[in-house]
Short mmCIF file of C-alpha atoms and ligand atoms in Angstrom, two decimals:
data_model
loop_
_atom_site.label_atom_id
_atom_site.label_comp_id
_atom_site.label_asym_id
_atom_site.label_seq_id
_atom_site.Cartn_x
_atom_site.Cartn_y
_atom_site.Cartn_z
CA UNK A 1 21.52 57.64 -48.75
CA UNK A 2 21.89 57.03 -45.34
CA UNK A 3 24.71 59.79 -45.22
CA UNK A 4 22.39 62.47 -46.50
CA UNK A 5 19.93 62.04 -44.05
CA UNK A 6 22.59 62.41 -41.58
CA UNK A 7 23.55 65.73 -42.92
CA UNK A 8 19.99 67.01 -43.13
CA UNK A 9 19.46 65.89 -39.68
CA UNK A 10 22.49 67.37 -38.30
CA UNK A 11 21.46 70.63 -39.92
CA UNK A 12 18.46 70.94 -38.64
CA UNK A 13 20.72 70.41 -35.29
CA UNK A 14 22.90 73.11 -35.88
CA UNK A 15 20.86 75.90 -37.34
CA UNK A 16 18.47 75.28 -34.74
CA UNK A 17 20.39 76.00 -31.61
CA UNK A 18 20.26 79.53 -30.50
CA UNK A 19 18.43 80.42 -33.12
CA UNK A 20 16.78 83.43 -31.09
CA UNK A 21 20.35 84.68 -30.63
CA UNK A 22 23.40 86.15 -32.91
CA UNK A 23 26.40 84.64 -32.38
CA UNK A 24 28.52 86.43 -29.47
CA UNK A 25 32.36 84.44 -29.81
CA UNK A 26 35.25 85.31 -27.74
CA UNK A 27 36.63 88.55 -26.60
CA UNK A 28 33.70 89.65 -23.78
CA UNK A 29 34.54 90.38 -20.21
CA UNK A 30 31.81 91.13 -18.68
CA UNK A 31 27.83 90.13 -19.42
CA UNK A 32 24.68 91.02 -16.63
CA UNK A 33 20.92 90.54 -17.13
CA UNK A 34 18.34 93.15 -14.79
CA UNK A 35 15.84 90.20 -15.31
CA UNK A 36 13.50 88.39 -17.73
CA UNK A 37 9.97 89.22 -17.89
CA UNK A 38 6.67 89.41 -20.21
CA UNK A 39 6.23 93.30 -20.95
CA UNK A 40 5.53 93.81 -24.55
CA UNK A 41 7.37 96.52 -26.83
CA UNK A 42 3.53 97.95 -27.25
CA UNK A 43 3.59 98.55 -23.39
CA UNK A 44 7.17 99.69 -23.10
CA UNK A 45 7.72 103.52 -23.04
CA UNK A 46 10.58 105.43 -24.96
CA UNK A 47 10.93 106.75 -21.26
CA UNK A 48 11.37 103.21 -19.61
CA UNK A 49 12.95 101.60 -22.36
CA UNK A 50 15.81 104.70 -22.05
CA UNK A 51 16.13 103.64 -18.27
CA UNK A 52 16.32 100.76 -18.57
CA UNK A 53 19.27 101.04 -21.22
CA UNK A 54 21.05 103.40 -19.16
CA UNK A 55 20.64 101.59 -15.95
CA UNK A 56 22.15 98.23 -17.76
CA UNK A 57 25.26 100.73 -18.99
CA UNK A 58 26.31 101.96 -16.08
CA UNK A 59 26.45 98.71 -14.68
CA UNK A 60 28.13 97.55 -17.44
CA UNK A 61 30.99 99.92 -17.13
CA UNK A 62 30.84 99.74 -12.91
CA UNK A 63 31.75 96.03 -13.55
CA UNK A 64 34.28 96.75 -16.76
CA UNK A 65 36.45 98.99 -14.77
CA UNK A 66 37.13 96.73 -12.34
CA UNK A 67 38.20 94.36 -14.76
CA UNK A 68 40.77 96.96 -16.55
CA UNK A 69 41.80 98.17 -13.78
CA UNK A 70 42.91 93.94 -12.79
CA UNK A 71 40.61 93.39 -10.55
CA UNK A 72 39.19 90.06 -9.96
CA UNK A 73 35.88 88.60 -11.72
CA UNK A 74 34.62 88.80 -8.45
CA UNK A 75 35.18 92.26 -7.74
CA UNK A 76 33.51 92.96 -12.13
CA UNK A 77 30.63 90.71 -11.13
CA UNK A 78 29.99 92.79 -7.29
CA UNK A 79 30.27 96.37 -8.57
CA UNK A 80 28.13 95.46 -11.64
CA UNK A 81 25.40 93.98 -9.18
CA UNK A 82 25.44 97.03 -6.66
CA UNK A 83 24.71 99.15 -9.29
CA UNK A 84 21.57 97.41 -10.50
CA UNK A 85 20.93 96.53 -6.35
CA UNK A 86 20.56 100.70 -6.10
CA UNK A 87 18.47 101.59 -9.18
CA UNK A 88 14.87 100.67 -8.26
CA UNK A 89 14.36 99.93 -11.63
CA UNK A 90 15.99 96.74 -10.94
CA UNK A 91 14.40 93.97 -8.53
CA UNK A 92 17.03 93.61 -6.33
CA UNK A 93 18.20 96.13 -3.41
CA UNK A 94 15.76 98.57 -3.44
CA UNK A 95 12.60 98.34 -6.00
CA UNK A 96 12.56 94.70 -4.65
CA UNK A 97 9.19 92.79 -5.34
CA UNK A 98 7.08 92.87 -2.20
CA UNK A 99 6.01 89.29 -0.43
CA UNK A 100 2.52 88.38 0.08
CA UNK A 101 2.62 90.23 3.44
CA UNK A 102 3.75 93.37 1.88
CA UNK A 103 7.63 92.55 2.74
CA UNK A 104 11.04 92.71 0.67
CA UNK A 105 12.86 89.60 1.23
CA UNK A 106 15.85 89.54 -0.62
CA UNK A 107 18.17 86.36 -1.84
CA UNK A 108 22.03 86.81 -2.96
CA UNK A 109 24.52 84.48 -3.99
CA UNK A 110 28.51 84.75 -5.84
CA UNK A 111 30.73 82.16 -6.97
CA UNK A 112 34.71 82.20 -7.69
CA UNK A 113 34.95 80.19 -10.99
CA UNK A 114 38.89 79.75 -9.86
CA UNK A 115 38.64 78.23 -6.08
CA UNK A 116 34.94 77.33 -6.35
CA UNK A 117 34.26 79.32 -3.28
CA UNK A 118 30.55 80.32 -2.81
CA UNK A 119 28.44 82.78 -0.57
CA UNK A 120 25.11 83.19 -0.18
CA UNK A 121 22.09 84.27 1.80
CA UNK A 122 18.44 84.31 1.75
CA UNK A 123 15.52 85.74 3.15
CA UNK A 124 17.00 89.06 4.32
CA UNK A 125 15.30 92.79 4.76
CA UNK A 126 18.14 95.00 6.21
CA UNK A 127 20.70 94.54 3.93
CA UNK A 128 20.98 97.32 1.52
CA UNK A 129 23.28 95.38 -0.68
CA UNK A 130 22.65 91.47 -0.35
CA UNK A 131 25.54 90.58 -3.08
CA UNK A 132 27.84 92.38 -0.53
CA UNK A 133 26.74 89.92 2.18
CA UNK A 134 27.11 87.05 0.16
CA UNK A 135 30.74 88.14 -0.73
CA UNK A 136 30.92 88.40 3.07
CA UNK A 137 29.67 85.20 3.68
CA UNK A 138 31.98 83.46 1.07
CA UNK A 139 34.97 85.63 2.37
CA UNK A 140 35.02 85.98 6.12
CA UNK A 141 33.02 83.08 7.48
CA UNK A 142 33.50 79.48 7.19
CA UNK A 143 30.08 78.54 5.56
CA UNK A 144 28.42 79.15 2.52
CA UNK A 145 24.75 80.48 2.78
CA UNK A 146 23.29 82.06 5.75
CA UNK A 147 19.57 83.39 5.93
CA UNK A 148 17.49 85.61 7.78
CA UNK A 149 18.07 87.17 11.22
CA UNK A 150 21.50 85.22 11.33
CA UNK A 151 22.44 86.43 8.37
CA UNK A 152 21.44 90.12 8.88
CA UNK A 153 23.69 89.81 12.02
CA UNK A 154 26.46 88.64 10.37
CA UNK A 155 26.49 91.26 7.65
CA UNK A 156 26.26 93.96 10.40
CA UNK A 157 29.42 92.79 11.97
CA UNK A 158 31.38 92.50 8.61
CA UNK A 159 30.66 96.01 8.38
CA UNK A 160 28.40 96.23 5.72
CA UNK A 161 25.24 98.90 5.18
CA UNK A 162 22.06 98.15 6.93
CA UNK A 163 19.12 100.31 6.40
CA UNK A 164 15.38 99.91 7.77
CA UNK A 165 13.28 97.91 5.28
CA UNK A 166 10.92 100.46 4.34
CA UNK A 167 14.61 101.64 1.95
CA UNK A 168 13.42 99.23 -0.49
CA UNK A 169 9.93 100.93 -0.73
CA UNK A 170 9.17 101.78 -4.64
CA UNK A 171 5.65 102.44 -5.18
CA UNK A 172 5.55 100.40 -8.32
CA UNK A 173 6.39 97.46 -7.05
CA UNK A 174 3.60 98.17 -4.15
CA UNK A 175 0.94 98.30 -6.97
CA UNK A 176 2.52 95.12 -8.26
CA UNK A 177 1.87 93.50 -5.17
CA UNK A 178 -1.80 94.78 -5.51
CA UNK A 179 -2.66 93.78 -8.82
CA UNK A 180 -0.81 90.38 -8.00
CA UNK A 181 -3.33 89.75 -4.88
CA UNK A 182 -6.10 90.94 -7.58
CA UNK A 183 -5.32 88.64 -9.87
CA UNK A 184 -4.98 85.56 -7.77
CA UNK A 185 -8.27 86.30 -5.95
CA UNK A 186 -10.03 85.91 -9.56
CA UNK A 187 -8.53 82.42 -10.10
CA UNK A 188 -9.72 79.65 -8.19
CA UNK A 189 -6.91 77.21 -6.16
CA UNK A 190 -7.36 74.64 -8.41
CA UNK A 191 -5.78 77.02 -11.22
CA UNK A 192 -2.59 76.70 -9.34
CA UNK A 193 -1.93 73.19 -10.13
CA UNK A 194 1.24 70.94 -9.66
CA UNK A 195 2.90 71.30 -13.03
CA UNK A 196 2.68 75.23 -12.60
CA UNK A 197 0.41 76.24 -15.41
CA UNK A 198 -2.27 78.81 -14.28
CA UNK A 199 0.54 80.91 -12.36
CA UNK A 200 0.10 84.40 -12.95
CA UNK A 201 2.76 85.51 -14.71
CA UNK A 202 4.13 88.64 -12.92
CA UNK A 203 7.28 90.65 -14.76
CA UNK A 204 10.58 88.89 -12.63
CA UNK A 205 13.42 91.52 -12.46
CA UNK A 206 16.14 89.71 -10.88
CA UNK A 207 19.56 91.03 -11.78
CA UNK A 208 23.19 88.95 -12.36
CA UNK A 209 26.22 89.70 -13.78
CA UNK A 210 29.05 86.77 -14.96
CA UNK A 211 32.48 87.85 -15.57
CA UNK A 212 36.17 86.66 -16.87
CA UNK A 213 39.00 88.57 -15.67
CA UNK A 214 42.51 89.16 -17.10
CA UNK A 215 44.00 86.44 -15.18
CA UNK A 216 41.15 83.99 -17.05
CA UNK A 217 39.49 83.68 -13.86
CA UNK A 218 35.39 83.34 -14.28
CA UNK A 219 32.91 84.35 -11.59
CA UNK A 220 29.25 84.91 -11.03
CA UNK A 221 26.66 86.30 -8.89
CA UNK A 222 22.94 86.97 -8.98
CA UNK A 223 20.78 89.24 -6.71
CA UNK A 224 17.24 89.31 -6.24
CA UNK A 225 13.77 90.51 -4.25
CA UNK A 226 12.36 86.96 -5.59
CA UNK A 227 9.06 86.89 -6.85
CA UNK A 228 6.01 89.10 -6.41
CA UNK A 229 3.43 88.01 -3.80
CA UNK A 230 5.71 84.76 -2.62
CA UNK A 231 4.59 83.76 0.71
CA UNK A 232 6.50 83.66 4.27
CA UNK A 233 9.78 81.98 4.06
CA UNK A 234 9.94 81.43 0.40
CA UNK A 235 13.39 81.28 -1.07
CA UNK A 236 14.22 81.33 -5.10
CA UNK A 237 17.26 80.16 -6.88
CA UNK A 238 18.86 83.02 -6.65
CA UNK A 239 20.73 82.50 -3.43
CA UNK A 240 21.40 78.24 -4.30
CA UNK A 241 24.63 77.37 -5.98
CA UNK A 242 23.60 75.35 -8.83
CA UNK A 243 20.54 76.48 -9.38
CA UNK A 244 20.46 80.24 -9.71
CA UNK A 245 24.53 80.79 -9.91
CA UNK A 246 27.21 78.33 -10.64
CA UNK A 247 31.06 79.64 -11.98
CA UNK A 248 33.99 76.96 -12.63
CA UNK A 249 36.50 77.96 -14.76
CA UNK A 250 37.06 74.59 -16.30
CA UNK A 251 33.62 75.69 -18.09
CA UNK A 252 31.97 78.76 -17.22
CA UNK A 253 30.04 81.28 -15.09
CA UNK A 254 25.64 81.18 -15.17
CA UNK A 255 24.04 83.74 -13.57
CA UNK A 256 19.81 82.52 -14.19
CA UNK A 257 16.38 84.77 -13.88
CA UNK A 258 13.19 83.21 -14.20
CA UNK A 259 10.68 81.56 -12.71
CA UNK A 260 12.73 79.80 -9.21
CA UNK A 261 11.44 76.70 -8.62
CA UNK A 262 11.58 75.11 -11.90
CA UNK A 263 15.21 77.01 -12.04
CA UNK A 264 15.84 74.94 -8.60
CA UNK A 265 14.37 71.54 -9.93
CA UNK A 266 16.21 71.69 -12.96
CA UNK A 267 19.81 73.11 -11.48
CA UNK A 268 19.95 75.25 -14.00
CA UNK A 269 23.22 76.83 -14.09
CA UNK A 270 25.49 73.66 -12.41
CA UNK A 271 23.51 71.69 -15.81
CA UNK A 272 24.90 74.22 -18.06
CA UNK A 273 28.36 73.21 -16.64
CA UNK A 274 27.89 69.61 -16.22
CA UNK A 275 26.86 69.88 -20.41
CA UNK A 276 30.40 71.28 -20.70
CA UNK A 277 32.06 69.67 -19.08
CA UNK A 278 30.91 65.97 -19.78
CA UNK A 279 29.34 66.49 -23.44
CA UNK A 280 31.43 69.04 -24.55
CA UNK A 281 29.10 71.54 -25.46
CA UNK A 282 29.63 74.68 -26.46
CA UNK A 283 28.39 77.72 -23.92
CA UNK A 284 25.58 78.55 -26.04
CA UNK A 285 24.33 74.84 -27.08
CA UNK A 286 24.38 74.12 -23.21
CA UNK A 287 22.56 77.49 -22.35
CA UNK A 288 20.00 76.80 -25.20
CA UNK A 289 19.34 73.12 -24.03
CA UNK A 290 19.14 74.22 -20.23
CA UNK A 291 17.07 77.16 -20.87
CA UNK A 292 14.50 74.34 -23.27
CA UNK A 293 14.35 72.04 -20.26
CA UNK A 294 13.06 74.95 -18.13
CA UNK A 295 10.36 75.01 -20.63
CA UNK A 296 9.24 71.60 -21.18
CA UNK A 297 8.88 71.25 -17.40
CA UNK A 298 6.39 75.06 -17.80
CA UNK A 299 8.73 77.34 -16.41
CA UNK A 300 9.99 80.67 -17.84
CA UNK A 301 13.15 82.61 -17.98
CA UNK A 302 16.39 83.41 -18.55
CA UNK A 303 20.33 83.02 -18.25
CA UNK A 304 23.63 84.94 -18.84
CA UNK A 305 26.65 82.66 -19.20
CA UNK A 306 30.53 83.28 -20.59
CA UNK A 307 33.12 80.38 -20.71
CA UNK A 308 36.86 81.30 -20.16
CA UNK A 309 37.48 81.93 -23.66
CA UNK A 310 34.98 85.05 -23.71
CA UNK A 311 32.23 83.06 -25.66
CA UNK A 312 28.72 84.26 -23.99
CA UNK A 313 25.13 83.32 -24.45
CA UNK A 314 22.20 84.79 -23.23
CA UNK A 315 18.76 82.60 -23.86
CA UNK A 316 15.51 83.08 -22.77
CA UNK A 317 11.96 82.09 -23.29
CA UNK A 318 10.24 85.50 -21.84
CA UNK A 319 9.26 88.24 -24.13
CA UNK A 320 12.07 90.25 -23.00
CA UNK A 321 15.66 90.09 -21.11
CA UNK A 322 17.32 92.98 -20.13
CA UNK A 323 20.65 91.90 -20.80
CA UNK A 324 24.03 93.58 -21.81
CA UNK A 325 27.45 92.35 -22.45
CA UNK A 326 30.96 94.37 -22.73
CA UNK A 327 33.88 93.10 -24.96
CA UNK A 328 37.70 93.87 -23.70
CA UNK A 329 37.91 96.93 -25.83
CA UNK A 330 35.24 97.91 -23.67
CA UNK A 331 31.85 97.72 -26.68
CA UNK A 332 28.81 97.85 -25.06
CA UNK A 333 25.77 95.79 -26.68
CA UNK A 334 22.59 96.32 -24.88
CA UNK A 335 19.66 94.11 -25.82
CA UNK A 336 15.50 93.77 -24.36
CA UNK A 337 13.75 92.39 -27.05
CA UNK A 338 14.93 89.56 -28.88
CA UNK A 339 17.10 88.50 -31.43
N1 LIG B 1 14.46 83.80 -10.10
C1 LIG B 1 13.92 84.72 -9.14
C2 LIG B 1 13.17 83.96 -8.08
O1 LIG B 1 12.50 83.02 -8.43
C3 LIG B 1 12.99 85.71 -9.75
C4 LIG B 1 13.55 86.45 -10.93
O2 LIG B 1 14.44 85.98 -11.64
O3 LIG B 1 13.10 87.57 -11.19
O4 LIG B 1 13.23 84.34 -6.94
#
């Protein structure tokens, strides 16, 4: 008796985890999200959805040919990212969300799965490509996240592109700002309370890739303008090793979009790891469990992950993901919706 209860409940275990999700095992190199959000296929055009499609490809295949060609993870995970960091589709680079005080502020961070090296930076609104400056950061200076003026300084003398802020302009995302400063006017403070709930629930937009190269190495980066209408100095999880990004080859490489702060309370991506590594679980039972925690505590989002076998998952709790993934032989899957 008592061993077919066990088998029911373990079941019920197993067929529940990941049940939004079919199985993706082994043999992918590359996987990126452009962000999780709430838009509905009803108010989704053929004409967006299309863009959105071909913007995730051609990322897909920036980042793939730098891992046929035997480059590192690092390099896959960059070139992927600057491609989604130019298409103002994306928010990250320009068509960044706008602050409060009608400002991009972008946040950046990669990780090398291998070495466990880590850049970041925060708060910046010169850099044209932020996932550049955190490769900077990680590769040519001695520290791992740098923010604001310092950090725009820094990128300057590695070289890197700086443009005047009004590059990340898109007029979308100016309305967004609008509507967001609309919306909140209607609530009253006490809507915004503690545990979250009564936070208008703008589309997010962040973009990430996660990659494992031939040599087995895993790496991971994430880009962002943060959230629409944040106020001065607010900084996501993007940019915080743990939280928004985490790679260690002895498990795998997270790369998270969502809502930041319960992504930052619940360190997201090093939990997905730490699962791994100490319970033994499976990428996709740790990215399902992660991904439920976000929720219990009434956050929202997303996460890409791969382990160093080529296993990925990609859960969220958002209407939509834009997410993609690319096997060796170089198949593209590209998903919004889900399941
Ligand atoms: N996680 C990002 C942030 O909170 C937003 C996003 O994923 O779109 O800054």
């Amino acid at each position: 008796m008592r061993l077919i209860v066990l088998s029911i409940v373990l079941f019920f275990f197993v067929t529940n985890l990941g049940a939004q999700e079919p199985q993706h095992q082994g043999e992918y190199v590359l996987v990126i999200h452009g962000g999780a959000g709430t838009i509905l296929k009803s108010g989704m055009t053929p004409e967006k959805e299309k863009a959105y499609r071909s913007g995730l490809e051609q990322a897909l295949l920036a980042g793939y040919n730098k891992i046929k060609e035997g480059k590192s993870g690092i390099d896959a995970v960059q070139a992927a990212i600057n491609v989604m960091e130019d298409n103002p589709l994306f928010n990250a680079g320009k068509g960044a969300v706008f602050t409060h005080d009608g400002k991009n502020e972008l946040d950046a961070s990669i990780m090398d799965g291998k070495t466990l090296k880590a850049g970041a930076v925060a708060g910046v609104t010169v850099i044209k490509n932020p996932i550049d400056a955190a490769r900077a950061v990680m590769e040519k200076s001695e520290h791992v996240m740098m923010v604001g003026k310092g950090a725009e300084i820094f990128a300057k003398q590695s070289g890197l592109t700086i443009v005047k802020p009004k590059y990340f302009y898109t007029e979308e995302r100016w309305k967004g700002l609008q509507n967001a400063i609309r919306e909140e006017k209607m609530k009253s403070d006490h809507s915004y309370n503690s545990n979250g709930t009564g936070y208008p629930d703008y589309k997010f937009g962040t973009v990430g890739a996660v990659a494992l190269d031939n040599d087995g190495n895993l790496a991971a980066g994430t880009s962002t303008g943060g959230m629409t209408n944040k106020r001065y100095g607010r900084v996501g999880d993007a940019p915080i090793l743990g939280a928004g990004t985490y790679a260690n080859n002895n498990t795998a490489a997270v790369s998270c979009t969502g809502w930041g702060e319960f992504f930052i309370r619940s360190v997201v991506a090093f939990d997905l790891s730490a699962m791994m590594e100490y319970k033994g679980a499976t990428v996709r039972q740790a990215g399902d469990a992660v991904i439920k925690k976000v929720g219990d505590l009434g956050g929202n989002g997303g996460l890409i992950s791969i382990d160093k076998k080529g296993n990925i998952s990609m859960p969220f709790n958002t209407a939509v993901m834009y997410r993609g993934a690319i096997t060796k032989d170089g198949k593209t899957e590209i998903y919004i919706y889900k399941g």
